Amino acid sequence: MPARVVVLGGGVGGTLVANLLSKRLGRDATVTVVDGSGMHVYQPGFLYVALGQADALWLARDERTLLRKDVELVVENAARVDPTAQVVQLVRGGTIPYDHLVLATGSRIVREQIPGLVAGAHDFYSLDGALRLREALRTFRGGRVVIGVAGIPYKCPPAPVEFTLMVEELLRHKGLRSRSQVTLLSPLNRAFTVEPASKLVQPIMEKRGIELQTFFNVESVDPDKHTVSSLEGETVEYDLAILVPPHRGAKVLEDSGLVDDGGWVPTDRATLQHTAHERIFALGDATDLPISKSGSTAHFEAPIVASRIASLIKGTAPREAYTGRVMCFLETGNGRATALRFDYAHPPTPPTPSRMWHWAKWAFNRAYWITVPQGRIA
Amino acid sequence: MTTELPAITKSIDARGMACPGPLMSLIGAIRAGAVGEAFEVLSSDAGSRTDIPAWVAKAKHEMVAVVDEQGYARFVVRKAH
């Protein structure tokens, strides 16, 4: 009987693991993806939608079109996972048994955790949010723009810095820059977590007159007074607040008792196995690993998960281990970008921002649909 | 002399993790934790030596200990408010 592999979630990680396993194991396994929406969303595009640089239409595709033919897709929400009985229970009834389970359930946005955030601030962490922000930017006539972070961990650590640089550029192009103040509220004591990247970005911010307020972790928003307060005890005023909302892991995993207090899966940093359940693997945003929550992380973790599950099914010793490899682009505005490439053993040394990296990011965004989910970029 | 460390609520192994990094992970844990709980972060990043105590002081939490280990440091912080 073929081994049964069930993948929860049809994002970057889930889709890629399913395709790699199906390709590798053929008739030795059945691979089933369970996804509530059946749509695959390219989330890095939200930022461009918010800035009016991309149409929302290119961000979503039918998940079925991205999966190999022999991968089964169940478009339904999972209600619970029972690791003892090794079954996934579906919301509308019915169960799917598994021999190996992959948790690729991503993260969800929980704006309501921060008082005043829903009424007082914008974000680009969902398609709806990005469209609302696009409208707010379209009608903005100048004033104090603050960009900050209202929860850790969050997806795509460079995004607030990128957005700050790009929104400043937008205000210049619209002739609103002289009437506007742009401030990045950084959770850390520099603009960006990676110090060499901060050293590249901070002089650019200074040159463009962008203020940097450090150690500012957003705790609350007052939509009436138009103020944002930090857990470090400071308050700033705003006319337009763009704040990264808090994230949590998927509810189905919380309901199944498979996660920590934040909703993240306790995951081994090398094998990507659940620390308490050897038949369960996790990747991408779903894990508790203190590494970037980004599509890139899921992309580089997926081959490891697929390889280790394939070994378990074939009865060979699993050899591949995740080395912490991540690669991401960082737009610095004015048509330039840099790249961050690193792993557990090698910190990033980003190159000077250039047009080449900007175009590399553009090309990657365009080519995503025909490369990443199918495993064509290693 | 050995330092008596409190019971740790959550330990974060951020060794070799450049992004989002040890301090960011610690801030996340403290945000989610309860007052009085102690958190530990392991970091191999030299910058943590200054970054972590600076944030703990600014946010008015308690820097319980910084312990040198082989190739990394162990930071223990208690959530004070």
Coordinates of C-alpha atoms in Angstrom, one line a residue:
Chain A
M1 CA 0.0 0.0 0.0
P2 CA 1.4 3.4 -0.9
A3 CA 2.3 5.7 2.1
R4 CA -0.1 8.5 2.7
V5 CA 1.3 12.0 2.9
V6 CA -1.1 14.8 3.9
V7 CA 0.0 18.5 3.5
L8 CA -2.0 21.1 5.3
G9 CA -1.8 24.4 3.4
G10 CA -1.4 25.3 -0.2
G11 CA 1.1 28.2 0.0
V12 CA 4.7 28.2 -1.2
G13 CA 5.9 25.5 1.3
G14 CA 2.9 23.2 1.0
T15 CA 2.7 23.3 -2.8
L16 CA 6.4 22.7 -3.3
V17 CA 6.6 19.8 -0.7
A18 CA 3.6 18.1 -2.4
N19 CA 5.1 18.5 -5.9
L20 CA 8.5 17.3 -4.9
L21 CA 7.2 14.3 -3.0
S22 CA 4.9 13.3 -5.8
K23 CA 7.7 13.5 -8.3
R24 CA 10.1 11.6 -6.1
L25 CA 7.9 8.8 -4.9
G26 CA 5.5 8.3 -7.7
R27 CA 3.3 5.2 -6.9
D28 CA 5.0 4.7 -3.5
A29 CA 2.9 7.5 -2.0
T30 CA -0.3 9.3 -2.3
V31 CA 0.0 13.0 -1.7
T32 CA -3.0 15.1 -0.6
V33 CA -3.0 18.9 -0.1
V34 CA -5.8 20.3 2.2
D35 CA -6.4 24.0 1.7
G36 CA -9.4 26.0 2.8
S37 CA -9.4 28.4 -0.1
G38 CA -8.0 26.4 -3.0
M39 CA -6.2 29.6 -4.1
H40 CA -2.5 30.2 -4.0
V41 CA -1.7 33.8 -3.1
Y42 CA 1.7 35.5 -3.9
Q43 CA 1.9 37.6 -0.8
P44 CA 5.1 39.6 -1.6
G45 CA 2.9 41.3 -4.2
F46 CA 0.7 43.0 -1.5
L47 CA 3.3 45.8 -1.1
Y48 CA 3.2 46.6 -4.8
V49 CA -0.6 46.7 -4.8
A50 CA -0.6 49.1 -1.8
L51 CA 1.8 51.4 -3.7
G52 CA -0.4 51.3 -6.8
Q53 CA 2.4 49.5 -8.8
A54 CA 0.7 46.2 -9.4
D55 CA -2.8 44.9 -10.1
A56 CA -4.3 42.6 -7.5
L57 CA -5.2 40.1 -10.3
W58 CA -1.7 38.7 -10.8
L59 CA -1.4 37.8 -7.1
A60 CA -3.7 34.7 -7.0
R61 CA -4.0 31.5 -9.0
D62 CA -6.0 28.4 -8.6
E63 CA -3.9 26.0 -6.5
R64 CA -5.0 23.1 -8.7
T65 CA -3.1 24.6 -11.7
L66 CA 0.2 24.6 -9.6
L67 CA 0.0 21.0 -8.4
R68 CA 1.2 18.0 -10.3
K69 CA -1.7 15.9 -11.6
D70 CA -1.2 13.1 -9.2
V71 CA -1.4 15.3 -6.2
E72 CA -4.9 15.3 -4.7
L73 CA -6.3 18.7 -3.7
V74 CA -9.0 18.9 -1.0
V75 CA -10.5 22.4 -0.9
E76 CA -11.8 22.4 2.6
N77 CA -10.7 23.7 6.0
A78 CA -9.1 21.3 8.5
A79 CA -10.7 21.4 11.9
R80 CA -8.2 19.3 13.9
V81 CA -5.2 17.1 13.7
D82 CA -5.2 14.0 15.9
P83 CA -1.5 12.9 16.1
T84 CA -2.4 9.7 18.0
A85 CA -4.9 8.4 15.5
Q86 CA -2.9 10.0 12.7
V87 CA -5.9 11.7 11.1
V88 CA -6.9 15.2 9.9
Q89 CA -10.5 16.0 10.7
L90 CA -12.3 18.3 8.2
V91 CA -14.6 21.1 9.2
R92 CA -17.5 19.7 7.2
G93 CA -17.0 16.2 8.6
G94 CA -14.9 13.3 7.4
T95 CA -11.3 12.5 8.1
I96 CA -8.1 12.0 6.1
P97 CA -5.7 9.5 7.5
Y98 CA -1.9 10.0 7.2
D99 CA 1.4 8.3 7.6
H100 CA 3.3 11.6 7.4
L101 CA 1.8 15.0 7.9
V102 CA 3.3 18.4 6.7
L103 CA 2.1 21.5 8.5
A104 CA 2.4 24.3 6.0
T105 CA -0.4 26.4 7.5
G106 CA 1.4 29.7 7.4
S107 CA 0.5 32.6 9.7
R108 CA -2.6 34.7 10.2
I109 CA -3.1 38.3 10.9
V110 CA -4.6 39.2 14.3
R111 CA -5.1 42.9 14.1
E112 CA -7.5 42.9 17.1
Q113 CA -4.7 42.1 19.5
I114 CA -3.5 45.7 19.4
P115 CA -6.0 48.2 20.7
G116 CA -7.0 50.8 18.1
L117 CA -5.1 49.1 15.3
V118 CA -8.1 48.2 13.1
A119 CA -9.7 51.7 13.3
G120 CA -6.5 53.7 13.4
A121 CA -3.9 52.1 11.1
H122 CA -3.3 50.7 7.7
D123 CA -1.2 47.7 6.6
F124 CA -0.2 45.8 3.5
Y125 CA -0.4 42.3 5.1
S126 CA -3.5 41.1 3.3
L127 CA -5.0 41.9 -0.1
D128 CA -7.9 43.8 1.5
G129 CA -5.5 45.8 3.7
A130 CA -3.3 46.6 0.6
L131 CA -6.3 47.8 -1.4
R132 CA -7.5 50.0 1.5
L133 CA -4.0 51.4 1.9
R134 CA -3.7 52.1 -1.8
E135 CA -6.9 54.2 -1.6
A136 CA -5.6 56.0 1.6
L137 CA -2.4 56.9 -0.3
R138 CA -4.3 58.0 -3.4
T139 CA -6.3 60.5 -1.3
F140 CA -3.4 61.5 1.0
R141 CA -2.6 65.2 0.8
G142 CA 0.5 65.3 3.0
G143 CA 1.2 65.1 6.7
R144 CA 2.9 62.8 9.1
V145 CA 3.4 59.2 7.8
V146 CA 4.6 56.7 10.3
I147 CA 5.6 53.1 9.5
G148 CA 6.0 50.6 12.3
V149 CA 5.7 47.1 13.7
A150 CA 2.9 46.0 16.0
G151 CA 3.9 42.4 16.6
I152 CA 6.8 40.0 16.5
P153 CA 7.3 37.7 14.7
Y154 CA 5.9 39.0 11.4
K155 CA 6.2 38.1 7.8
C156 CA 9.1 39.4 5.7
P157 CA 11.3 41.3 8.2
P158 CA 12.6 43.8 5.5
A159 CA 9.1 44.9 4.5
P160 CA 8.7 47.9 6.8
V161 CA 12.0 49.3 5.7
E162 CA 11.2 48.7 2.0
F163 CA 7.8 50.2 2.4
T164 CA 9.2 53.3 4.1
L165 CA 11.7 53.9 1.3
M166 CA 9.1 53.3 -1.4
V167 CA 6.4 55.4 0.2
E168 CA 8.8 58.3 0.5
E169 CA 9.6 57.9 -3.2
L170 CA 5.8 57.9 -4.0
L171 CA 5.3 61.1 -2.0
R172 CA 8.1 62.8 -3.9
H173 CA 6.6 61.8 -7.3
K174 CA 3.2 63.1 -6.2
G175 CA 4.7 66.4 -5.2
L176 CA 3.7 65.9 -1.5
R177 CA 7.1 65.4 0.0
S178 CA 7.6 69.0 1.2
R179 CA 4.3 68.8 3.0
S180 CA 5.1 65.4 4.6
Q181 CA 7.2 63.9 7.3
V182 CA 8.1 60.2 7.0
T183 CA 9.1 58.3 10.1
L184 CA 10.2 54.6 10.5
L185 CA 9.4 53.3 14.0
S186 CA 11.9 50.5 14.3
P187 CA 11.5 47.8 16.9
L188 CA 15.3 47.6 17.2
N189 CA 18.1 50.1 17.8
R190 CA 18.7 50.4 14.0
A191 CA 16.6 50.5 10.9
F192 CA 16.9 46.8 10.2
T193 CA 17.7 43.6 12.1
V194 CA 20.7 42.7 9.9
E195 CA 23.4 45.2 10.8
P196 CA 25.2 45.3 7.4
A197 CA 21.8 45.9 5.7
S198 CA 21.1 48.7 8.2
K199 CA 24.4 50.3 7.4
L200 CA 23.4 50.4 3.7
V201 CA 19.9 51.6 4.4
Q202 CA 20.3 54.2 7.1
P203 CA 22.4 56.6 5.0
I204 CA 19.8 56.4 2.2
M205 CA 17.1 57.2 4.8
E206 CA 19.1 60.1 6.1
K207 CA 19.7 61.5 2.6
R208 CA 16.0 61.4 1.9
G209 CA 15.1 63.0 5.1
I210 CA 13.3 60.0 6.6
E211 CA 13.3 60.0 10.4
L212 CA 14.3 56.9 12.3
Q213 CA 12.8 56.4 15.7
T214 CA 14.4 53.3 17.4
F215 CA 13.3 50.8 20.0
F216 CA 9.6 51.5 19.2
N217 CA 7.5 48.4 19.4
V218 CA 3.9 49.4 18.8
E219 CA 1.6 48.7 21.8
S220 CA -1.5 50.6 21.0
V221 CA -3.1 53.1 18.6
D222 CA -5.5 55.9 19.5
P223 CA -7.6 56.5 16.4
D224 CA -9.2 59.7 17.9
K225 CA -6.0 61.4 19.0
H226 CA -4.1 60.0 16.0
T227 CA -1.3 58.7 18.1
V228 CA 0.7 55.5 18.3
S229 CA 2.3 54.4 21.6
S230 CA 5.1 51.9 22.2
L231 CA 5.7 49.3 24.9
E232 CA 8.9 51.3 25.6
G233 CA 6.7 54.1 26.8
E234 CA 6.8 56.6 23.9
T235 CA 4.0 58.2 21.8
V236 CA 4.1 59.7 18.3
E237 CA 1.4 61.6 16.3
Y238 CA 0.4 60.6 12.8
D239 CA -1.8 61.5 9.9
L240 CA -1.3 58.1 8.2
A241 CA -0.1 55.1 10.2
I242 CA 1.1 52.0 8.4
L243 CA 1.7 49.3 11.0
V244 CA 2.6 45.6 10.5
P245 CA -0.1 43.8 12.4
P246 CA 0.5 41.0 14.9
H247 CA 0.7 37.4 13.5
R248 CA -0.2 34.0 15.0
G249 CA 0.0 30.5 13.7
A250 CA -3.1 28.7 12.3
K251 CA -6.1 28.1 14.5
V252 CA -6.4 24.5 13.5
L253 CA -3.0 23.8 15.1
E254 CA -3.9 25.6 18.3
D255 CA -7.2 23.6 18.5
S256 CA -5.1 20.4 18.0
G257 CA -2.6 21.3 20.8
L258 CA 0.3 21.1 18.4
V259 CA 1.8 24.6 19.0
D260 CA 3.3 27.0 21.6
D261 CA 1.6 30.0 23.1
G262 CA 2.0 32.1 19.9
G263 CA 0.5 29.4 17.8
W264 CA 3.8 28.3 16.3
V265 CA 4.9 24.6 15.8
P266 CA 7.8 23.6 18.0
T267 CA 10.2 22.5 15.2
D268 CA 13.7 21.0 15.1
R269 CA 16.0 23.5 13.3
A270 CA 17.8 20.9 11.3
T271 CA 15.2 18.1 10.6
L272 CA 12.1 20.4 10.5
Q273 CA 10.2 17.7 12.5
H274 CA 7.7 18.6 15.2
T275 CA 9.8 18.2 18.4
A276 CA 7.1 15.9 19.9
H277 CA 5.8 14.0 16.9
E278 CA 8.2 12.4 14.5
R279 CA 5.7 11.8 11.8
I280 CA 4.8 15.5 11.6
F281 CA 6.9 18.1 9.8
A282 CA 6.5 21.9 9.7
L283 CA 7.9 24.6 7.4
G284 CA 7.5 28.2 6.4
D285 CA 5.7 30.6 8.7
A286 CA 4.1 27.8 10.8
T287 CA 7.4 26.9 12.6
D288 CA 8.6 28.5 15.9
L289 CA 12.1 28.8 14.4
P290 CA 13.5 32.3 15.0
I291 CA 14.2 32.8 11.3
S292 CA 12.5 35.0 8.7
K293 CA 8.8 34.2 8.1
S294 CA 9.0 34.5 4.4
G295 CA 8.2 32.6 1.2
S296 CA 12.0 32.2 0.7
T297 CA 12.4 30.3 4.0
A298 CA 9.5 27.9 3.0
H299 CA 11.1 27.6 -0.5
F300 CA 14.5 26.4 0.9
E301 CA 12.9 24.3 3.7
A302 CA 10.6 22.4 1.3
P303 CA 13.2 20.2 -0.4
I304 CA 14.5 19.1 3.1
V305 CA 11.0 18.1 4.3
A306 CA 10.4 16.3 1.0
S307 CA 13.7 14.5 1.1
R308 CA 13.3 13.4 4.8
I309 CA 9.8 12.1 4.3
A310 CA 10.9 10.3 1.1
S311 CA 13.7 8.6 3.1
L312 CA 11.3 7.5 5.9
I313 CA 8.9 6.0 3.3
K314 CA 11.7 4.2 1.5
G315 CA 13.3 3.1 4.7
T316 CA 16.6 4.8 4.1
A317 CA 18.5 7.1 6.5
P318 CA 17.4 10.7 6.1
R319 CA 20.5 12.7 5.1
E320 CA 19.5 16.2 4.2
A321 CA 19.2 18.8 7.0
Y322 CA 18.1 22.4 6.9
T323 CA 21.0 24.8 7.1
G324 CA 19.0 28.0 7.8
R325 CA 19.3 29.1 4.2
V326 CA 17.2 32.2 3.2
M327 CA 17.5 34.6 0.4
C328 CA 15.5 37.8 0.0
F329 CA 15.5 41.1 -1.9
L330 CA 15.3 44.5 -0.2
E331 CA 14.0 47.3 -2.4
T332 CA 15.6 50.6 -1.5
G333 CA 13.5 52.8 -3.8
N334 CA 14.6 54.8 -6.9
G335 CA 14.6 51.6 -8.9
R336 CA 17.4 50.0 -6.8
A337 CA 17.5 46.9 -4.5
T338 CA 19.9 44.8 -2.6
A339 CA 19.9 41.1 -1.7
L340 CA 20.3 39.3 1.6
R341 CA 21.6 35.7 1.5
F342 CA 22.5 33.8 4.6
D343 CA 22.3 30.6 6.6
Y344 CA 22.9 29.5 10.2
A345 CA 26.7 29.6 9.6
H346 CA 27.0 32.6 7.3
P347 CA 25.5 36.0 8.2
P348 CA 24.4 38.2 5.2
T349 CA 26.8 40.6 3.4
P350 CA 24.4 42.6 1.2
P351 CA 25.8 44.2 -1.9
T352 CA 25.4 47.9 -2.6
P353 CA 21.9 48.6 -3.8
S354 CA 21.8 48.6 -7.6
R355 CA 19.4 48.5 -10.5
M356 CA 20.5 44.9 -11.2
W357 CA 19.0 43.6 -7.9
H358 CA 15.8 45.6 -8.5
W359 CA 15.4 43.9 -11.9
A360 CA 16.3 40.5 -10.4
K361 CA 13.4 41.0 -7.9
W362 CA 11.1 42.1 -10.7
A363 CA 12.0 39.1 -12.8
F364 CA 11.6 36.7 -9.8
N365 CA 8.1 38.1 -9.1
R366 CA 7.1 37.7 -12.7
A367 CA 8.6 34.2 -13.0
Y368 CA 7.3 32.9 -9.6
W369 CA 4.2 31.1 -11.0
I370 CA 6.1 28.9 -13.4
T371 CA 9.2 28.3 -11.3
V372 CA 8.9 28.1 -7.5
P373 CA 5.8 25.9 -6.9
Q374 CA 7.2 23.3 -9.3
G375 CA 10.6 23.2 -7.8
R376 CA 12.4 24.7 -10.9
I377 CA 14.6 27.1 -8.8
A378 CA 16.8 25.3 -6.2
Chain B
M1 CA 31.4 32.1 41.3
T2 CA 28.3 30.7 39.6
T3 CA 25.2 32.8 38.8
E4 CA 21.9 31.4 40.2
L5 CA 19.5 31.6 37.2
P6 CA 15.8 31.7 37.6
A7 CA 13.4 29.2 36.1
I8 CA 13.2 29.9 32.4
T9 CA 9.7 30.2 30.8
K10 CA 11.0 30.1 27.3
S11 CA 14.4 29.5 25.7
I12 CA 15.1 30.8 22.2
D13 CA 18.0 29.3 20.3
A14 CA 18.8 32.1 17.9
R15 CA 22.4 31.0 17.3
G16 CA 23.3 31.7 13.7
M17 CA 20.0 33.3 13.0
A18 CA 20.6 36.7 11.4
C19 CA 17.1 37.6 10.5
P20 CA 14.9 38.5 12.4
G21 CA 17.7 38.0 14.9
P22 CA 18.1 37.3 18.6
L23 CA 16.8 40.7 20.0
M24 CA 13.7 40.6 17.8
S25 CA 12.9 37.1 19.0
L26 CA 13.4 38.1 22.6
I27 CA 11.1 41.1 22.2
G28 CA 8.5 38.8 20.6
A29 CA 8.7 36.4 23.6
I30 CA 8.5 39.2 26.1
R31 CA 5.5 40.7 24.4
A32 CA 3.7 37.4 24.6
G33 CA 4.8 36.5 28.1
A34 CA 3.5 37.3 31.5
V35 CA 5.0 39.7 34.1
G36 CA 7.6 38.0 36.2
E37 CA 8.5 35.3 33.7
A38 CA 12.1 34.9 32.7
F39 CA 13.2 34.4 29.1
E40 CA 16.5 33.2 27.7
V41 CA 18.0 33.8 24.3
L42 CA 21.1 32.2 23.0
S43 CA 23.0 34.3 20.5
S44 CA 26.2 33.9 18.5
D45 CA 25.9 37.5 17.2
A46 CA 28.4 39.9 18.7
G47 CA 25.9 42.8 18.3
S48 CA 23.6 41.1 20.9
R49 CA 26.1 42.1 23.6
T50 CA 25.1 45.7 23.2
D51 CA 21.6 45.4 21.5
I52 CA 20.0 43.2 24.1
P53 CA 21.0 45.1 27.3
A54 CA 20.2 48.4 25.6
W55 CA 16.6 47.4 24.7
V56 CA 16.1 45.8 28.1
A57 CA 17.1 49.0 29.8
K58 CA 15.0 51.2 27.5
A59 CA 11.9 49.0 27.9
K60 CA 12.6 48.8 31.7
H61 CA 12.7 45.1 32.0
E62 CA 15.3 43.2 34.1
M63 CA 18.6 42.0 32.7
V64 CA 19.1 39.0 35.0
A65 CA 22.3 37.5 33.5
V66 CA 24.7 37.5 30.5
V67 CA 26.6 34.2 30.5
D68 CA 29.5 33.4 28.2
E69 CA 29.3 30.0 26.6
Q70 CA 31.5 28.3 24.0
G71 CA 31.0 30.4 20.8
Y72 CA 27.8 32.2 22.0
A73 CA 26.3 34.1 24.9
R74 CA 23.2 33.3 27.0
F75 CA 21.0 36.3 27.9
V76 CA 18.4 35.9 30.6
V77 CA 15.7 38.6 30.9
R78 CA 12.8 39.0 33.3
K79 CA 9.6 40.7 32.1
A80 CA 9.1 43.5 34.7
H81 CA 5.8 45.1 33.7

